[in-house]
Amino acid sequence: MIRYDEALHQILETVFSPQPIEMPLLEAAGLVMAAPAVARWDMPRCDNSAMDGFAVAGAPDKPDGQLIIVGASYAGHPFHGEVKSGQAIRITTGAALPKGADTVVPIEDAEEKDALLYLSTKPKAGQHVRYRGEEYLDHEVLIEPGTTLRAGEIALLASAGVERVQVFPRPRVAVISTGDELVELGREPGPGQIINSNLHLLRIRLQESGCTPLCIGIGADDPGTLDQLMDKALGADVIISTGGVSVGEKDHVHSALERRNFTKIFWKVAIKPGKPVLFGMLEGKPYFGLPGNPAATAATFELFVKPALKRLAGETDVLPEKRRAVLTNEIAVGGKRQAFLWCRLEWHESGYRVSVSPQQGSGQNRCLTGANAMLAAPIGVERLEAGEEVEVLLL
Ligand code: AMP
Ligand code: MG
């Protein structure tokens, strides 16, 4: 049986980013840039005011001197004339500075009476002006390849007139649920039946990870049905199945895969939960056979599927972020296999603290609630004591 880090290594040796595509900026939220994005103009596009107030020509030296108000420049409605010495115009934030004007007096520092302006303080020449190109210049690279497009990046590129971007496509991930006992939420489970809860865990984690989930359906525990679902799933970029990968009589995923062009890369990893996890390439597509126990499905998704999805999405940092944290409660751990325990990591005064629910049964969903991390206990450790420093992987 291989170790977690070996298994992860084998996945990352197998899965690569696909060819980039071009698409509208506004559809690219969450995707990773594959080529630099370049500004189409200077920003600001012209010198403009940073305040509501008055634009003047040169800083008048006498604070109590009068200036003649000759017009107004509002955001979106520039003043087309020129401002000469001894003159002022009203101006609003973001409005273009007209010819001749180079200084802005905030509304609070001036008084207006009968079309004349009286300044209460002497302005500094050039104050409260935002200059053309001071944020970025035409043709400047604004976003480098490898950057994930989030709200801030998209707003920046929109401001620069960038309408289309080169990105790595959003991975489409098929989810096959296996098990004669499964029924979908909305149907009352009969004797021996349970709700297909793993589907929803995966569907939502896939969406949160920027992927498009494709729910292929529930496959009964026989190789023929699984074969049909695999046909449907092959339209996706990655295939995940849950259940049926262990050594039970009804675990038919292996035999369904053997009928096809499947290259097994590993089966069984020395982890707890999730030992029977299977990984390989099915007709050129990464295939993850996750064990069906809910906490095992969730753990193997985070440990193995997530890094592969990040790689497919073009991300460069694909490994989970780690933190050192002080354990708040004692807990029994795996021993022979590397244990991953659902836990809650919190910043407390000057460091991280982590609390682990004692209920870590791999057959349960309950331990997943409230968890924002997984505590990784090294192989061979039987117990962890309160106050010990431990390693935690962020979800
Ligand atoms: P298996 O991996 O097929 O041996 O299933 C292990 C355990 O996980 C069994 O108790 C199954 O009923 C349960 N299980 C399998 N698939 C699911 C699922 N999609 N949702 C919830 N529980 C499941
Ligand atoms: Mg099963």
Short mmCIF file of C-alpha atoms and ligand atoms in Angstrom, two decimals:
data_model
loop_
_atom_site.label_atom_id
_atom_site.label_comp_id
_atom_site.label_asym_id
_atom_site.label_seq_id
_atom_site.Cartn_x
_atom_site.Cartn_y
_atom_site.Cartn_z
CA MET A 1 0.00 0.00 0.00
CA ILE A 2 1.42 3.41 -0.93
CA ARG A 3 1.56 6.47 1.33
CA TYR A 4 -0.48 9.66 0.91
CA ASP A 5 2.44 11.70 -0.42
CA GLU A 6 3.38 8.97 -2.93
CA ALA A 7 -0.20 8.76 -4.18
CA LEU A 8 -0.41 12.52 -4.53
CA HIS A 9 2.87 12.54 -6.42
CA GLN A 10 1.56 9.92 -8.85
CA ILE A 11 -1.57 11.97 -9.50
CA LEU A 12 0.44 15.09 -10.23
CA GLU A 13 2.71 13.13 -12.58
CA THR A 14 -0.38 12.06 -14.53
CA VAL A 15 -2.65 15.11 -14.69
CA PHE A 16 -1.74 18.18 -16.76
CA SER A 17 -3.37 21.50 -17.63
CA PRO A 18 -5.29 21.46 -20.92
CA GLN A 19 -4.95 23.87 -23.88
CA PRO A 20 -6.05 27.42 -23.00
CA ILE A 21 -9.16 28.90 -24.59
CA GLU A 22 -10.29 32.46 -25.32
CA MET A 23 -13.56 33.60 -23.80
CA PRO A 24 -15.48 36.71 -22.71
CA LEU A 25 -13.99 38.28 -19.57
CA LEU A 26 -17.38 38.30 -17.90
CA GLU A 27 -17.69 34.51 -18.13
CA ALA A 28 -14.20 33.89 -16.77
CA ALA A 29 -14.70 34.47 -13.03
CA GLY A 30 -12.74 31.85 -11.06
CA LEU A 31 -10.62 30.78 -14.06
CA VAL A 32 -6.84 31.01 -14.30
CA MET A 33 -5.21 33.28 -16.89
CA ALA A 34 -3.12 31.51 -19.51
CA ALA A 35 -1.69 34.66 -21.16
CA PRO A 36 -1.02 38.21 -19.96
CA ALA A 37 -3.88 40.73 -20.15
CA VAL A 38 -2.89 44.17 -21.41
CA ALA A 39 -4.50 47.60 -20.89
CA ARG A 40 -6.17 49.20 -23.90
CA TRP A 41 -5.70 52.77 -22.65
CA ASP A 42 -4.14 54.92 -19.93
CA MET A 43 -5.95 54.93 -16.59
CA PRO A 44 -7.11 57.47 -15.59
CA ARG A 45 -7.94 58.27 -19.17
CA CYS A 46 -7.39 61.99 -18.45
CA ASP A 47 -6.30 64.20 -15.54
CA ASN A 48 -9.28 64.47 -13.21
CA SER A 49 -10.38 65.60 -9.78
CA ALA A 50 -10.04 63.45 -6.67
CA MET A 51 -12.50 65.63 -4.72
CA ASP A 52 -15.73 67.54 -5.03
CA GLY A 53 -14.80 71.24 -5.07
CA PHE A 54 -13.28 73.76 -7.42
CA ALA A 55 -10.56 73.48 -10.05
CA VAL A 56 -8.21 76.46 -10.28
CA ALA A 57 -5.32 77.51 -12.50
CA GLY A 58 -2.12 77.54 -10.43
CA ALA A 59 -2.34 77.83 -6.66
CA PRO A 60 -3.59 81.35 -5.84
CA ASP A 61 -1.21 82.83 -3.26
CA LYS A 62 -3.68 84.89 -1.27
CA PRO A 63 -6.05 82.65 0.65
CA ASP A 64 -8.68 85.39 0.84
CA GLY A 65 -8.34 86.36 -2.84
CA GLN A 66 -11.47 86.14 -4.98
CA LEU A 67 -11.76 83.86 -7.97
CA ILE A 68 -14.41 84.15 -10.64
CA ILE A 69 -16.42 80.98 -11.20
CA VAL A 70 -16.65 80.50 -14.95
CA GLY A 71 -18.34 77.10 -15.27
CA ALA A 72 -18.49 73.52 -14.11
CA SER A 73 -16.99 70.12 -14.94
CA TYR A 74 -19.05 67.17 -13.76
CA ALA A 75 -18.14 63.48 -14.01
CA GLY A 76 -19.27 62.50 -17.50
CA HIS A 77 -19.84 66.18 -18.51
CA PRO A 78 -16.48 67.87 -19.05
CA PHE A 79 -16.01 71.67 -19.18
CA HIS A 80 -14.84 72.54 -22.67
CA GLY A 81 -13.38 75.99 -21.99
CA GLU A 82 -10.11 77.01 -20.40
CA VAL A 83 -9.54 78.08 -16.79
CA LYS A 84 -7.28 81.12 -16.55
CA SER A 85 -5.48 82.61 -13.59
CA GLY A 86 -8.02 84.28 -11.29
CA GLN A 87 -10.75 81.87 -12.41
CA ALA A 88 -12.25 78.68 -11.01
CA ILE A 89 -14.81 76.11 -12.08
CA ARG A 90 -16.96 73.82 -9.98
CA ILE A 91 -15.77 70.24 -10.26
CA THR A 92 -16.91 66.83 -8.98
CA THR A 93 -14.90 63.70 -8.15
CA GLY A 94 -13.81 61.95 -11.34
CA ALA A 95 -14.61 64.94 -13.58
CA ALA A 96 -11.99 65.90 -16.18
CA LEU A 97 -9.69 68.75 -15.29
CA PRO A 98 -10.15 71.35 -18.06
CA LYS A 99 -7.36 73.08 -19.93
CA GLY A 100 -5.50 75.51 -17.67
CA ALA A 101 -6.68 73.99 -14.37
CA ASP A 102 -4.09 72.03 -12.38
CA THR A 103 -5.20 72.24 -8.73
CA VAL A 104 -8.39 71.23 -6.89
CA VAL A 105 -9.70 73.06 -3.83
CA PRO A 106 -12.06 70.84 -1.80
CA ILE A 107 -15.54 72.21 -1.25
CA GLU A 108 -14.81 72.41 2.51
CA ASP A 109 -11.89 74.86 1.95
CA ALA A 110 -13.80 77.49 -0.02
CA GLU A 111 -16.87 79.63 0.14
CA GLU A 112 -18.97 80.62 -2.84
CA LYS A 113 -20.80 83.96 -2.89
CA ASP A 114 -22.39 85.66 -5.92
CA ALA A 115 -20.39 83.65 -8.53
CA LEU A 116 -17.18 84.48 -6.67
CA LEU A 117 -15.05 82.00 -4.76
CA TYR A 118 -13.20 82.78 -1.52
CA LEU A 119 -10.55 80.27 -0.39
CA SER A 120 -10.10 79.71 3.34
CA THR A 121 -6.62 78.14 3.00
CA LYS A 122 -3.89 78.44 0.42
CA PRO A 123 -3.94 75.29 -1.75
CA LYS A 124 -0.81 73.37 -2.69
CA ALA A 125 -0.18 73.48 -6.42
CA GLY A 126 -1.37 70.20 -8.02
CA GLN A 127 -3.33 69.00 -4.98
CA HIS A 128 -6.21 66.51 -5.31
CA VAL A 129 -5.49 65.78 -8.96
CA ARG A 130 -5.46 62.23 -10.34
CA TYR A 131 -3.14 62.22 -13.33
CA ARG A 132 -3.68 60.49 -16.64
CA GLY A 133 -1.96 57.06 -16.58
CA GLU A 134 -1.07 57.14 -12.87
CA GLU A 135 -2.86 53.81 -12.23
CA TYR A 136 -1.65 52.11 -15.43
CA LEU A 137 -0.53 52.92 -18.93
CA ASP A 138 -1.79 51.84 -22.33
CA HIS A 139 -0.32 48.40 -23.24
CA GLU A 140 0.80 47.74 -19.65
CA VAL A 141 0.42 44.11 -18.48
CA LEU A 142 -2.28 44.19 -15.81
CA ILE A 143 -2.70 40.49 -15.03
CA GLU A 144 0.03 37.89 -15.38
CA PRO A 145 -0.55 34.30 -16.52
CA GLY A 146 -1.28 31.98 -13.60
CA THR A 147 -3.52 34.54 -11.84
CA THR A 148 -7.02 33.45 -10.86
CA LEU A 149 -9.64 35.91 -12.07
CA ARG A 150 -11.65 37.04 -9.08
CA ALA A 151 -13.84 40.11 -8.59
CA GLY A 152 -10.89 42.53 -8.28
CA GLU A 153 -9.07 41.22 -11.35
CA ILE A 154 -12.24 41.26 -13.45
CA ALA A 155 -13.08 44.80 -12.37
CA LEU A 156 -9.53 45.93 -13.24
CA LEU A 157 -9.63 44.34 -16.69
CA ALA A 158 -13.12 45.72 -17.33
CA SER A 159 -11.82 49.21 -16.47
CA ALA A 160 -9.07 48.69 -19.04
CA GLY A 161 -11.50 47.70 -21.80
CA VAL A 162 -10.40 44.06 -21.91
CA GLU A 163 -13.37 42.09 -23.22
CA ARG A 164 -11.82 38.70 -23.93
CA VAL A 165 -9.19 36.71 -22.05
CA GLN A 166 -7.06 33.60 -22.56
CA VAL A 167 -7.80 31.18 -19.73
CA PHE A 168 -7.72 27.51 -18.84
CA PRO A 169 -11.21 26.05 -19.29
CA ARG A 170 -13.36 25.28 -16.29
CA PRO A 171 -12.98 21.52 -15.60
CA ARG A 172 -16.17 19.53 -16.17
CA VAL A 173 -16.36 16.76 -13.63
CA ALA A 174 -18.71 13.77 -13.89
CA VAL A 175 -19.95 12.21 -10.66
CA ILE A 176 -21.19 8.60 -10.73
CA SER A 177 -22.82 7.36 -7.53
CA THR A 178 -22.78 3.59 -7.02
CA GLY A 179 -24.82 1.51 -4.62
CA ASP A 180 -28.10 -0.45 -4.79
CA GLU A 181 -29.05 1.19 -1.50
CA LEU A 182 -28.97 4.79 -2.76
CA VAL A 183 -31.99 6.97 -3.48
CA GLU A 184 -32.07 10.65 -4.32
CA LEU A 185 -33.24 13.27 -1.84
CA GLY A 186 -36.97 13.74 -2.30
CA ARG A 187 -37.72 10.03 -2.26
CA GLU A 188 -38.48 8.36 1.04
CA PRO A 189 -35.82 5.68 1.62
CA GLY A 190 -37.28 2.18 1.83
CA PRO A 191 -35.92 -0.60 4.07
CA GLY A 192 -32.12 -0.69 3.75
CA GLN A 193 -32.00 2.41 1.59
CA ILE A 194 -30.16 5.67 2.25
CA ILE A 195 -30.05 9.07 0.58
CA ASN A 196 -27.28 9.72 -1.94
CA SER A 197 -25.65 12.39 0.24
CA ASN A 198 -22.16 12.06 -1.25
CA LEU A 199 -23.43 13.43 -4.53
CA HIS A 200 -24.30 16.72 -2.84
CA LEU A 201 -21.02 16.96 -0.98
CA LEU A 202 -19.14 16.51 -4.24
CA ARG A 203 -21.44 18.68 -6.32
CA ILE A 204 -21.04 21.62 -3.96
CA ARG A 205 -17.29 21.16 -3.41
CA LEU A 206 -16.86 20.99 -7.19
CA GLN A 207 -18.77 24.23 -7.64
CA GLU A 208 -16.78 25.84 -4.83
CA SER A 209 -13.62 24.68 -6.60
CA GLY A 210 -14.64 26.42 -9.83
CA CYS A 211 -15.61 23.24 -11.69
CA THR A 212 -18.81 22.29 -13.50
CA PRO A 213 -20.29 19.17 -11.89
CA LEU A 214 -22.14 16.72 -14.13
CA CYS A 215 -24.32 14.39 -12.06
CA ILE A 216 -24.40 11.17 -14.05
CA GLY A 217 -26.75 9.28 -11.76
CA ILE A 218 -26.91 6.29 -9.46
CA GLY A 219 -25.50 3.03 -10.73
CA ALA A 220 -26.70 -0.27 -9.31
CA ASP A 221 -24.07 -2.66 -8.02
CA ASP A 222 -23.47 -4.54 -11.26
CA PRO A 223 -20.73 -4.02 -13.85
CA GLY A 224 -23.16 -3.64 -16.77
CA THR A 225 -24.98 -0.64 -15.29
CA LEU A 226 -21.71 0.94 -14.24
CA ASP A 227 -20.42 0.49 -17.77
CA GLN A 228 -23.35 2.48 -19.17
CA LEU A 229 -22.78 5.29 -16.65
CA MET A 230 -19.09 5.38 -17.54
CA ASP A 231 -20.06 5.90 -21.18
CA LYS A 232 -22.08 8.95 -20.18
CA ALA A 233 -19.32 10.20 -17.86
CA LEU A 234 -16.65 10.13 -20.56
CA GLY A 235 -17.98 13.41 -21.94
CA ALA A 236 -16.41 15.16 -18.91
CA ASP A 237 -12.75 16.09 -18.29
CA VAL A 238 -12.54 14.14 -15.03
CA ILE A 239 -14.64 11.29 -13.67
CA ILE A 240 -15.37 10.61 -10.01
CA SER A 241 -17.29 7.62 -8.76
CA THR A 242 -18.28 6.98 -5.17
CA GLY A 243 -18.55 3.55 -3.59
CA GLY A 244 -17.86 0.10 -4.92
CA VAL A 245 -14.05 0.26 -4.88
CA SER A 246 -13.34 -1.84 -1.81
CA VAL A 247 -13.07 -5.62 -1.58
CA GLY A 248 -16.74 -6.44 -0.91
CA GLU A 249 -18.74 -8.84 -3.05
CA LYS A 250 -20.76 -5.92 -4.42
CA ASP A 251 -17.81 -3.68 -5.23
CA HIS A 252 -17.95 -3.77 -9.04
CA VAL A 253 -16.14 -0.60 -10.06
CA HIS A 254 -12.89 -2.50 -10.69
CA SER A 255 -14.52 -5.06 -12.95
CA ALA A 256 -16.45 -2.37 -14.86
CA LEU A 257 -13.18 -0.50 -15.45
CA GLU A 258 -11.33 -3.66 -16.47
CA ARG A 259 -13.73 -4.09 -19.40
CA ARG A 260 -12.53 -0.76 -20.76
CA ASN A 261 -9.30 0.96 -21.68
CA PHE A 262 -8.37 1.75 -18.07
CA THR A 263 -4.85 2.22 -16.74
CA LYS A 264 -4.78 1.74 -13.00
CA ILE A 265 -2.23 4.01 -11.31
CA PHE A 266 -2.94 3.17 -7.70
CA TRP A 267 -5.49 1.40 -5.56
CA LYS A 268 -5.41 1.64 -1.74
CA VAL A 269 -3.49 4.29 0.15
CA ALA A 270 -2.32 4.10 3.78
CA ILE A 271 -4.76 6.73 5.01
CA LYS A 272 -7.73 6.76 7.35
CA PRO A 273 -10.44 7.31 6.25
CA GLY A 274 -10.37 6.49 2.52
CA LYS A 275 -8.02 3.52 2.24
CA PRO A 276 -9.64 1.85 -0.83
CA VAL A 277 -9.30 4.97 -3.04
CA LEU A 278 -8.57 4.15 -6.69
CA PHE A 279 -6.92 6.36 -9.30
CA GLY A 280 -6.17 5.81 -12.98
CA MET A 281 -6.79 6.99 -16.54
CA LEU A 282 -10.02 5.89 -18.20
CA GLU A 283 -9.77 6.38 -21.95
CA GLY A 284 -7.49 9.37 -21.45
CA LYS A 285 -9.52 10.94 -18.60
CA PRO A 286 -8.40 11.02 -14.95
CA TYR A 287 -10.67 8.65 -12.99
CA PHE A 288 -11.04 8.77 -9.21
CA GLY A 289 -12.84 5.89 -7.53
CA LEU A 290 -13.64 7.27 -4.09
CA PRO A 291 -14.81 4.99 -1.29
CA GLY A 292 -18.50 5.44 -0.45
CA ASN A 293 -18.33 6.14 3.27
CA PRO A 294 -19.22 9.85 3.51
CA ALA A 295 -16.18 10.97 5.50
CA ALA A 296 -13.97 8.87 3.22
CA THR A 297 -15.50 10.38 0.06
CA ALA A 298 -14.96 13.86 1.49
CA ALA A 299 -11.37 13.16 2.64
CA THR A 300 -10.23 11.54 -0.60
CA PHE A 301 -11.82 14.39 -2.57
CA GLU A 302 -9.77 16.94 -0.60
CA LEU A 303 -6.57 14.91 -0.56
CA PHE A 304 -6.46 13.63 -4.14
CA VAL A 305 -9.16 15.07 -6.40
CA LYS A 306 -8.73 18.71 -5.36
CA PRO A 307 -5.02 19.00 -6.29
CA ALA A 308 -5.74 17.32 -9.65
CA LEU A 309 -8.58 19.76 -10.34
CA LYS A 310 -6.33 22.69 -9.50
CA ARG A 311 -3.72 21.38 -11.91
CA LEU A 312 -6.38 20.96 -14.62
CA ALA A 313 -7.60 24.49 -13.98
CA GLY A 314 -4.09 25.82 -14.65
CA GLU A 315 -3.20 26.67 -11.05
CA THR A 316 0.44 26.38 -10.09
CA ASP A 317 0.06 25.98 -6.30
CA VAL A 318 -1.95 22.80 -6.19
CA LEU A 319 -1.07 21.39 -2.77
CA PRO A 320 -3.28 22.16 0.22
CA GLU A 321 -2.14 25.04 2.40
CA LYS A 322 -0.81 23.89 5.76
CA ARG A 323 -0.76 25.45 9.22
CA ARG A 324 0.82 24.47 12.54
CA ALA A 325 -1.77 24.62 15.31
CA VAL A 326 -2.15 23.73 18.96
CA LEU A 327 -4.65 20.94 19.60
CA THR A 328 -7.32 21.83 22.15
CA ASN A 329 -8.55 18.30 22.95
CA GLU A 330 -6.98 14.86 23.18
CA ILE A 331 -7.90 12.42 20.47
CA ALA A 332 -7.30 8.80 19.40
CA VAL A 333 -5.83 8.54 15.89
CA GLY A 334 -5.08 5.92 13.27
CA GLY A 335 -1.81 4.25 14.13
CA LYS A 336 -0.93 2.12 11.11
CA ARG A 337 -2.32 4.51 8.51
CA GLN A 338 -1.97 8.27 8.25
CA ALA A 339 -5.10 9.69 9.85
CA PHE A 340 -6.88 12.78 8.55
CA LEU A 341 -9.35 14.17 11.07
CA TRP A 342 -12.03 16.74 10.32
CA CYS A 343 -11.36 19.73 12.51
CA ARG A 344 -12.00 23.37 13.14
CA LEU A 345 -9.02 25.72 12.90
CA GLU A 346 -9.25 29.12 14.53
CA TRP A 347 -6.89 32.00 15.20
CA HIS A 348 -6.67 32.63 18.93
CA GLU A 349 -4.71 35.66 20.20
CA SER A 350 -1.26 34.81 18.84
CA GLY A 351 -1.57 31.46 17.10
CA TYR A 352 -3.80 28.83 15.56
CA ARG A 353 -5.84 26.47 17.67
CA VAL A 354 -7.49 23.37 16.34
CA SER A 355 -10.32 21.36 17.81
CA VAL A 356 -11.24 17.90 16.57
CA SER A 357 -14.65 16.35 16.97
CA PRO A 358 -14.19 12.99 18.75
CA GLN A 359 -16.80 11.50 16.41
CA GLN A 360 -14.75 10.76 13.28
CA GLY A 361 -16.58 7.66 12.03
CA SER A 362 -15.91 7.32 8.32
CA GLY A 363 -19.51 6.25 7.78
CA GLN A 364 -20.84 9.57 9.05
CA ASN A 365 -21.52 12.97 7.58
CA ARG A 366 -21.74 14.63 10.98
CA CYS A 367 -18.00 15.15 11.47
CA LEU A 368 -17.92 17.21 8.28
CA THR A 369 -20.15 19.96 9.65
CA GLY A 370 -18.26 23.03 10.77
CA ALA A 371 -14.94 21.58 9.64
CA ASN A 372 -12.64 24.00 7.84
CA ALA A 373 -9.50 21.85 7.88
CA MET A 374 -8.10 18.33 8.26
CA LEU A 375 -5.63 17.43 10.96
CA ALA A 376 -2.92 15.20 9.50
CA ALA A 377 -1.58 12.75 12.09
CA PRO A 378 1.65 10.97 11.09
CA ILE A 379 1.70 7.18 10.61
CA GLY A 380 2.47 5.37 13.86
CA VAL A 381 0.88 7.94 16.17
CA GLU A 382 -1.90 6.41 18.30
CA ARG A 383 -2.98 9.41 20.38
CA LEU A 384 -2.63 13.15 20.26
CA GLU A 385 -2.76 15.09 23.52
CA ALA A 386 -4.32 18.50 24.20
CA GLY A 387 -1.64 21.19 23.92
CA GLU A 388 0.39 19.31 21.28
CA GLU A 389 1.38 21.11 18.10
CA VAL A 390 -0.09 19.43 15.01
CA GLU A 391 -0.17 19.92 11.26
CA VAL A 392 -3.43 20.95 9.65
CA LEU A 393 -4.42 21.08 5.97
CA LEU A 394 -6.82 23.88 5.06
CA LEU A 395 -9.89 22.93 3.04
P1 AMP B 1 -18.96 1.22 -0.47
O1 AMP B 1 -17.75 2.08 -0.65
O2 AMP B 1 -19.78 1.09 -1.71
O3 AMP B 1 -18.59 -0.10 0.12
O4 AMP B 1 -19.88 1.97 0.58
C1 AMP B 1 -19.45 2.19 1.90
C2 AMP B 1 -20.52 2.84 2.72
O5 AMP B 1 -20.82 4.10 2.19
C3 AMP B 1 -21.83 2.08 2.73
O6 AMP B 1 -22.38 2.19 4.02
C4 AMP B 1 -22.67 2.83 1.72
O7 AMP B 1 -24.04 2.71 1.95
C5 AMP B 1 -22.20 4.24 1.92
N1 AMP B 1 -22.37 5.02 0.71
C6 AMP B 1 -21.98 4.65 -0.52
N2 AMP B 1 -22.27 5.58 -1.43
C7 AMP B 1 -22.89 6.56 -0.75
C8 AMP B 1 -23.45 7.82 -1.15
N3 AMP B 1 -23.43 8.22 -2.43
N4 AMP B 1 -23.98 8.62 -0.20
C9 AMP B 1 -23.98 8.22 1.08
N5 AMP B 1 -23.48 7.05 1.52
C10 AMP B 1 -22.94 6.24 0.61
MG MG B 2 -21.40 0.14 -2.36
#
